[in-house]
Short mmCIF file of C-alpha atoms in Angstrom, two decimals:
data_model
loop_
_atom_site.label_atom_id
_atom_site.label_comp_id
_atom_site.label_asym_id
_atom_site.label_seq_id
_atom_site.Cartn_x
_atom_site.Cartn_y
_atom_site.Cartn_z
CA MET A 1 25.10 -14.09 17.38
CA LYS A 2 26.94 -11.02 16.08
CA GLN A 3 24.93 -7.86 16.48
CA VAL A 4 24.32 -5.96 13.22
CA LYS A 5 24.78 -2.20 13.54
CA VAL A 6 22.16 -0.51 11.38
CA SER A 7 21.83 3.16 10.43
CA PHE A 8 18.81 4.75 8.79
CA ILE A 9 19.71 7.96 6.96
CA LEU A 10 16.63 10.11 6.40
CA LEU A 11 16.64 12.56 3.50
CA PRO A 12 14.16 15.46 3.44
CA GLY A 13 10.84 14.28 2.02
CA PHE A 14 11.59 10.58 2.61
CA ALA A 15 8.86 7.94 2.16
CA LEU A 16 7.39 7.27 5.60
CA THR A 17 5.84 3.93 4.62
CA SER A 18 9.14 2.43 3.47
CA PHE A 19 10.99 3.71 6.54
CA SER A 20 8.31 2.46 8.94
CA LEU A 21 8.16 -1.01 7.39
CA ALA A 22 11.93 -1.37 7.56
CA ILE A 23 12.02 -0.33 11.23
CA GLU A 24 9.14 -2.68 12.07
CA ALA A 25 10.79 -5.64 10.34
CA LEU A 26 13.99 -5.22 12.34
CA SER A 27 12.02 -4.72 15.55
CA VAL A 28 10.08 -7.94 14.94
CA ALA A 29 13.34 -9.81 14.31
CA ASN A 30 14.72 -8.55 17.62
CA LEU A 31 11.52 -9.55 19.40
CA LEU A 32 11.50 -13.07 17.96
CA TYR A 33 15.19 -13.61 18.62
CA GLY A 34 14.86 -12.46 22.21
CA GLU A 35 17.73 -10.02 21.98
CA GLU A 36 18.80 -6.99 19.97
CA VAL A 37 20.36 -8.69 16.95
CA TYR A 38 19.75 -5.50 14.96
CA GLN A 39 20.89 -2.39 16.78
CA TYR A 40 19.52 0.50 14.77
CA GLN A 41 19.79 4.26 14.93
CA ILE A 42 18.15 7.04 12.91
CA CYS A 43 20.36 9.75 11.43
CA HIS A 44 19.98 12.87 9.33
CA ALA A 45 22.28 13.64 6.42
CA HIS A 46 23.51 17.03 7.61
CA VAL A 47 27.07 17.21 8.91
CA SER A 48 27.69 19.75 11.66
CA ASN A 49 30.53 22.20 11.25
CA ASN A 50 32.24 24.68 13.49
CA ASN A 51 30.23 27.56 12.07
CA ASP A 52 26.93 26.13 13.31
CA SER A 53 25.37 28.36 15.93
CA HIS A 54 23.88 25.34 17.70
CA ASN A 55 25.54 22.41 19.39
CA ASN A 56 28.21 21.00 17.07
CA ASN A 57 28.00 17.52 18.57
CA SER A 58 27.06 14.87 16.01
CA ASN A 59 24.62 13.46 18.58
CA HIS A 60 22.57 16.67 18.59
CA PRO A 61 19.05 15.51 17.56
CA THR A 62 17.51 17.00 14.43
CA THR A 63 14.09 16.23 13.01
CA VAL A 64 13.53 15.34 9.36
CA SER A 65 10.10 15.65 7.75
CA SER A 66 8.74 12.89 5.53
CA SER A 67 6.95 13.44 2.23
CA ASN A 68 3.65 13.71 4.11
CA HIS A 69 5.14 16.19 6.60
CA VAL A 70 5.50 13.81 9.55
CA PRO A 71 8.60 14.86 11.53
CA ILE A 72 10.94 12.11 12.72
CA GLU A 73 13.56 12.86 15.35
CA THR A 74 17.04 11.58 14.62
CA SER A 75 19.91 10.78 16.96
CA GLY A 76 22.52 12.73 15.04
CA ASP A 77 24.30 13.21 11.74
CA LEU A 78 26.38 11.09 9.36
CA ASN A 79 29.25 10.85 11.83
CA LEU A 80 27.19 8.28 13.74
CA CYS A 81 27.13 5.98 10.70
CA GLN A 82 30.87 5.41 10.33
CA ASN A 83 30.89 1.90 11.83
CA SER A 84 27.57 0.68 10.45
CA ASP A 85 27.25 -2.84 9.04
CA LEU A 86 24.04 -1.98 7.21
CA ILE A 87 22.85 1.43 6.01
CA PHE A 88 19.36 2.29 4.79
CA VAL A 89 19.13 5.44 2.70
CA CYS A 90 15.55 6.69 2.87
CA GLY A 91 14.40 9.07 0.14
CA TYR A 92 11.46 9.98 -2.06
CA LEU A 93 10.62 13.61 -2.91
CA ASN A 94 13.35 15.60 -4.68
CA THR A 95 15.85 12.77 -4.26
CA ALA A 96 16.84 13.03 -7.94
CA ASP A 97 18.37 16.45 -7.27
CA TYR A 98 19.70 15.79 -3.77
CA ASP A 99 23.38 16.65 -3.50
CA ASN A 100 25.45 15.78 -0.45
CA PRO A 101 29.16 14.97 -1.03
CA ALA A 102 29.58 13.89 2.60
CA LEU A 103 26.82 11.30 2.21
CA PHE A 104 28.21 10.04 -1.10
CA SER A 105 31.67 9.71 0.45
CA LEU A 106 30.28 7.78 3.42
CA LEU A 107 28.43 5.35 1.17
CA ARG A 108 31.53 4.73 -0.93
CA ARG A 109 33.55 3.98 2.22
CA VAL A 110 30.92 1.56 3.49
CA ALA A 111 30.80 -0.15 0.08
CA ARG A 112 34.60 -0.53 0.02
CA LYS A 113 34.44 -2.22 3.43
CA LYS A 114 31.79 -4.62 2.07
CA GLY A 115 29.08 -3.16 4.27
CA ARG A 116 25.51 -3.53 3.06
CA ILE A 117 23.64 -0.52 1.67
CA ALA A 118 19.89 -0.54 0.99
CA ALA A 119 18.13 2.20 -0.97
CA LEU A 120 14.47 2.66 -0.06
CA SER A 121 11.94 4.20 -2.44
CA CYS A 122 13.79 6.74 -4.65
CA ALA A 123 17.17 6.43 -2.91
CA SER A 124 18.56 4.60 -5.95
CA PHE A 125 19.26 8.12 -7.22
CA ILE A 126 21.65 8.56 -4.29
CA LEU A 127 23.54 5.32 -5.00
CA ALA A 128 23.82 6.29 -8.67
CA LYS A 129 25.12 9.76 -7.83
CA ALA A 130 27.65 8.23 -5.44
CA GLY A 131 28.94 6.09 -8.32
CA LEU A 132 27.93 2.81 -6.70
CA LEU A 133 25.68 1.57 -9.50
CA GLN A 134 28.22 1.60 -12.32
CA GLY A 135 27.95 -1.72 -14.12
CA LYS A 136 24.94 -2.68 -11.99
CA SER A 137 21.16 -2.49 -12.29
CA CYS A 138 18.65 -1.21 -9.76
CA THR A 139 14.99 -0.87 -8.82
CA LEU A 140 13.12 2.26 -7.77
CA VAL A 141 9.62 3.73 -7.49
CA PRO A 142 7.98 3.18 -10.91
CA GLU A 143 6.88 6.80 -11.38
CA TYR A 144 10.52 7.97 -11.38
CA LYS A 145 11.84 5.58 -14.04
CA THR A 146 11.79 8.18 -16.81
CA THR A 147 13.69 10.73 -14.71
CA PHE A 148 16.24 8.13 -13.63
CA THR A 149 16.82 6.93 -17.19
CA GLU A 150 17.34 10.51 -18.37
CA LEU A 151 19.94 11.15 -15.67
CA TYR A 152 21.61 7.72 -15.72
CA PRO A 153 21.00 6.13 -19.14
CA ASP A 154 23.70 3.48 -18.60
CA ILE A 155 22.12 2.03 -15.45
CA PRO A 156 19.41 -0.55 -16.27
CA ILE A 157 16.21 -0.43 -14.23
CA GLN A 158 14.73 -3.74 -13.15
CA GLU A 159 10.96 -4.14 -12.87
CA ASN A 160 11.49 -6.38 -9.83
CA LEU A 161 10.14 -5.63 -6.37
CA TYR A 162 13.74 -5.19 -5.29
CA THR A 163 17.18 -5.85 -6.72
CA VAL A 164 20.20 -7.32 -4.95
CA THR A 165 23.63 -6.80 -6.51
CA ASP A 166 26.56 -7.77 -4.31
CA ASN A 167 26.05 -5.77 -1.08
CA LEU A 168 23.71 -3.20 -2.65
CA LEU A 169 19.93 -3.49 -2.40
CA THR A 170 17.40 -1.23 -4.09
CA SER A 171 13.62 -1.42 -3.77
CA ALA A 172 10.48 -0.13 -5.46
CA GLY A 173 9.23 1.28 -2.17
CA GLY A 174 5.86 0.64 -0.57
CA THR A 175 5.23 -2.91 0.58
CA ALA A 176 8.18 -4.15 -1.51
CA THR A 177 10.29 -2.73 1.33
CA LEU A 178 8.98 -5.41 3.66
CA ASP A 179 9.83 -8.18 1.20
CA MET A 180 13.36 -6.82 0.90
CA LEU A 181 13.76 -6.65 4.69
CA LEU A 182 12.56 -10.21 5.08
CA TYR A 183 15.14 -11.22 2.47
CA LEU A 184 17.86 -9.50 4.54
CA ILE A 185 16.63 -11.22 7.69
CA SER A 186 16.65 -14.60 5.92
CA GLN A 187 20.25 -14.01 4.84
CA ASP A 188 21.25 -13.36 8.45
CA HIS A 189 19.05 -15.87 10.30
CA GLY A 190 17.67 -18.35 7.77
CA ARG A 191 14.44 -18.78 5.82
CA ASP A 192 12.47 -20.32 8.70
CA PHE A 193 13.23 -17.37 10.97
CA ALA A 194 12.26 -14.91 8.20
CA HIS A 195 9.04 -16.85 7.63
CA ASN A 196 8.20 -16.56 11.33
CA ALA A 197 8.85 -12.83 11.12
CA SER A 198 6.56 -12.55 8.10
CA GLN A 199 3.72 -14.12 10.10
CA GLN A 200 3.79 -11.11 12.42
CA PHE A 201 2.72 -9.01 9.42
CA LEU A 202 -0.03 -11.51 8.45
CA LEU A 203 1.71 -12.21 5.14
CA GLU A 204 0.66 -15.32 3.24
CA ARG A 205 4.15 -15.59 1.75
CA ILE A 206 7.38 -13.67 1.24
CA ARG A 207 7.66 -12.38 -2.30
CA SER A 208 11.00 -12.93 -4.03
CA SER A 209 13.11 -10.21 -5.60
CA GLU A 210 12.35 -11.55 -9.09
CA GLU A 211 8.63 -10.88 -8.82
CA ILE A 212 7.49 -8.08 -11.08
CA GLN A 213 5.99 -4.86 -9.74
CA THR A 214 2.24 -4.91 -10.24
CA SER A 215 0.49 -1.57 -10.31
CA ARG A 216 -2.86 -1.57 -8.52
CA ARG A 217 -3.99 1.10 -10.98
CA HIS A 218 -3.13 -1.15 -13.91
CA LEU A 219 -5.09 -3.97 -12.29
CA ASN A 220 -8.09 -1.68 -11.80
CA LEU A 221 -7.91 -0.58 -15.42
CA ARG A 222 -7.65 -4.20 -16.58
CA MET A 223 -10.75 -5.01 -14.55
CA LYS A 224 -12.60 -2.36 -16.55
CA SER A 225 -11.12 -3.61 -19.79
CA PRO A 226 -8.03 -5.77 -20.45
CA CYS A 227 -7.42 -3.67 -23.53
CA LEU A 228 -7.45 -0.43 -21.50
CA GLY A 229 -5.05 -1.70 -18.83
CA ALA A 230 -2.61 -3.10 -21.38
CA ALA A 231 -2.63 0.13 -23.39
CA VAL A 232 -1.96 2.38 -20.39
CA GLU A 233 0.81 0.12 -19.12
CA LEU A 234 2.48 0.25 -22.53
CA MET A 235 2.06 4.04 -22.70
CA GLU A 236 3.79 4.47 -19.35
CA LYS A 237 6.73 2.36 -20.49
CA HIS A 238 7.19 4.44 -23.63
CA ILE A 239 7.11 8.06 -22.51
CA SER A 240 10.32 9.25 -24.15
CA HIS A 241 9.60 7.52 -27.48
CA PRO A 242 5.80 7.42 -27.71
CA TYR A 243 4.05 5.03 -30.03
CA GLN A 244 1.62 6.05 -32.73
CA ILE A 245 -1.84 4.95 -31.58
CA THR A 246 -2.08 2.52 -34.49
CA THR A 247 1.18 0.88 -33.41
CA LEU A 248 0.04 0.83 -29.79
CA ALA A 249 -3.17 -0.95 -30.78
CA ASN A 250 -1.23 -3.50 -32.81
CA ARG A 251 1.13 -4.17 -29.89
CA ILE A 252 -1.75 -5.15 -27.60
CA GLY A 253 -3.60 -7.11 -30.27
CA THR A 254 -6.50 -4.82 -31.08
CA THR A 255 -7.50 -2.19 -33.63
CA GLN A 256 -7.20 1.57 -33.34
CA ARG A 257 -10.96 1.88 -33.67
CA ASN A 258 -11.59 -0.51 -30.79
CA LEU A 259 -8.98 1.27 -28.67
CA GLU A 260 -10.69 4.61 -29.34
CA THR A 261 -14.02 3.12 -28.28
CA VAL A 262 -12.61 1.64 -25.06
CA PHE A 263 -10.95 4.89 -23.97
CA GLN A 264 -14.06 6.94 -24.70
CA LYS A 265 -16.21 4.49 -22.74
CA TYR A 266 -14.06 4.26 -19.61
CA GLU A 267 -11.95 7.44 -19.57
CA GLN A 268 -14.06 9.85 -21.67
CA ILE A 269 -10.98 10.81 -23.64
CA SER A 270 -9.22 9.60 -26.77
CA PRO A 271 -6.15 7.37 -26.35
CA GLY A 272 -4.03 10.04 -28.02
CA ARG A 273 -5.10 12.70 -25.51
CA TYR A 274 -4.66 10.25 -22.63
CA TYR A 275 -1.13 9.44 -23.80
CA LEU A 276 -0.29 13.13 -24.16
CA ARG A 277 -1.55 13.82 -20.64
CA LEU A 278 0.63 11.03 -19.22
CA ARG A 279 3.69 12.52 -20.91
CA LEU A 280 2.90 16.02 -19.66
CA GLN A 281 2.33 14.75 -16.11
CA GLN A 282 5.77 13.15 -16.23
CA ALA A 283 7.22 16.37 -17.63
CA ARG A 284 5.76 18.40 -14.77
CA LYS A 285 7.21 15.97 -12.23
CA MET A 286 10.65 16.35 -13.82
CA ILE A 287 10.35 20.15 -13.90
CA GLU A 288 9.39 20.30 -10.23
CA GLU A 289 11.80 17.70 -8.89
CA THR A 290 14.96 17.97 -11.00
CA HIS A 291 17.23 20.65 -12.42
CA LEU A 292 17.12 19.19 -15.92
CA SER A 293 16.83 21.87 -18.58
CA LEU A 294 13.40 22.32 -20.13
CA THR A 295 14.86 21.14 -23.43
CA LYS A 296 15.95 17.86 -21.83
CA VAL A 297 12.58 17.50 -20.11
CA ALA A 298 10.85 17.93 -23.47
CA GLN A 299 13.09 15.32 -25.08
CA ALA A 300 12.65 12.89 -22.17
CA THR A 301 8.88 13.04 -22.58
CA GLY A 302 8.81 12.57 -26.33
CA PHE A 303 8.66 16.12 -27.69
CA SER A 304 11.03 16.98 -30.54
CA SER A 305 9.88 20.61 -30.60
CA GLN A 306 10.30 22.87 -27.57
CA SER A 307 7.55 25.20 -28.76
CA HIS A 308 5.10 22.32 -29.22
CA PHE A 309 5.98 21.03 -25.75
CA SER A 310 5.38 24.45 -24.17
CA LYS A 311 2.05 24.87 -25.95
CA CYS A 312 0.76 21.43 -24.93
CA PHE A 313 1.97 21.97 -21.38
CA LYS A 314 0.24 25.34 -21.06
CA ASP A 315 -2.96 23.97 -22.57
CA LEU A 316 -3.11 21.38 -19.77
CA TYR A 317 -1.81 23.36 -16.79
CA ASN A 318 -2.58 26.97 -17.76
CA GLN A 319 1.04 27.79 -17.00
CA SER A 320 4.16 27.40 -19.09
CA PRO A 321 6.98 25.00 -18.13
CA SER A 322 9.21 27.97 -17.27
CA GLU A 323 6.53 29.43 -14.98
CA ILE A 324 6.18 26.11 -13.14
CA ARG A 325 9.96 25.89 -12.77
CA GLN A 326 10.11 29.46 -11.41
CA ILE A 327 7.28 28.86 -8.92
CA ASN A 328 8.87 25.66 -7.69
CA SER A 329 12.28 27.34 -7.30
CA SER A 330 10.78 30.10 -5.18
CA LEU A 331 8.99 27.56 -2.97
CA ASN A 332 12.20 25.62 -2.40
#
C-alpha cells in the first residue's frame, strides 16, 4: 500500500476542532491498517528567509495558536510541504484577509500535480484567493457565507457538509470535518474500512457530502416554534437583500401579526428588530475580520445609506463602525 504524505498547514487562529478531528481520523486509519498509511506532518505558513535572526532551517519548529489560544507546535514551514500528496489548510479567524503569496503558490503547484487539497473550516477563502475555485463551488463555515459572497460573488457556496470538486475538498468545519475525512479514507481504502474507522468515533453512520448543514440553533428555535426557526433561518440567508417582514411571513406561510406574536413571546423583540440585529452582527464580523470598506460592509448587510448604517450600528454597539475598525486595527 502506497503511503500518503500528508501536510497540515496551520494558519493563525485556526479551528482546533477541525484540525483535531482530521488528525484523529488519520491516526485511527493508521491504527486499523497496522502501519502508517498516512504519514502526516504539521507545518506553519511562514517561510524563513536569510534575514531571520533565528535558525533559517525550514525544520525549525514554530508554534501556531488556534482560535481558542491553544498553541500547536509545528515541524517547520511550507518548504516541508513540497512533496505532499494531500494538504489540509486549517483556518478560521481572520482567514478572509489572510495574505500569503508563498502559500498560494504552493497550493497552485500541488493542484497542477493533481495532489489533493482540503480546506478546513474557513480555509475556502484561501483556495479562492489562490485562484483554485474558479468555475467551482465550495463549502465553508455558515457564519462566513455573507463575507465570502461579497469577496467572491462568482463562486457558488454549497449548503452541504462538505464539497468535493476534482481534487479539492472544502468543509463546513466542526463535525463535518470527520465526515469529509472518512470520505477521503473510503476513497483510499474502501467503504468497509472507512466504516470500521467510523466505529472508533461511535458514529451511527457516515454522513454523505450531499447532506445539508443543520444548525443546532435553528433546531432549538424550531422546537420553541416552527414559525420562529423558519423565520430566523430565512433571515440569515437574506442578509444583503433583507425581506420586508410581510414578505418574510408570507414565505414561511404565516401572517405578519402571528410572526410578531411569536417573536415577542420567545425572543422579547419584534421580528424587524431581530432581523436588524442579525445584519448588524454580520456587519461587525466583517468590519473586524476583513479589510472591506465600510461602504461595502453596509451594502453587504442590506443598508443602502451609509449614515443609516452607522446610526443603527452605534445604537446597538455604542460605537461607530469606524471606531470598531480602528480598535481592531490597533489590536492586530
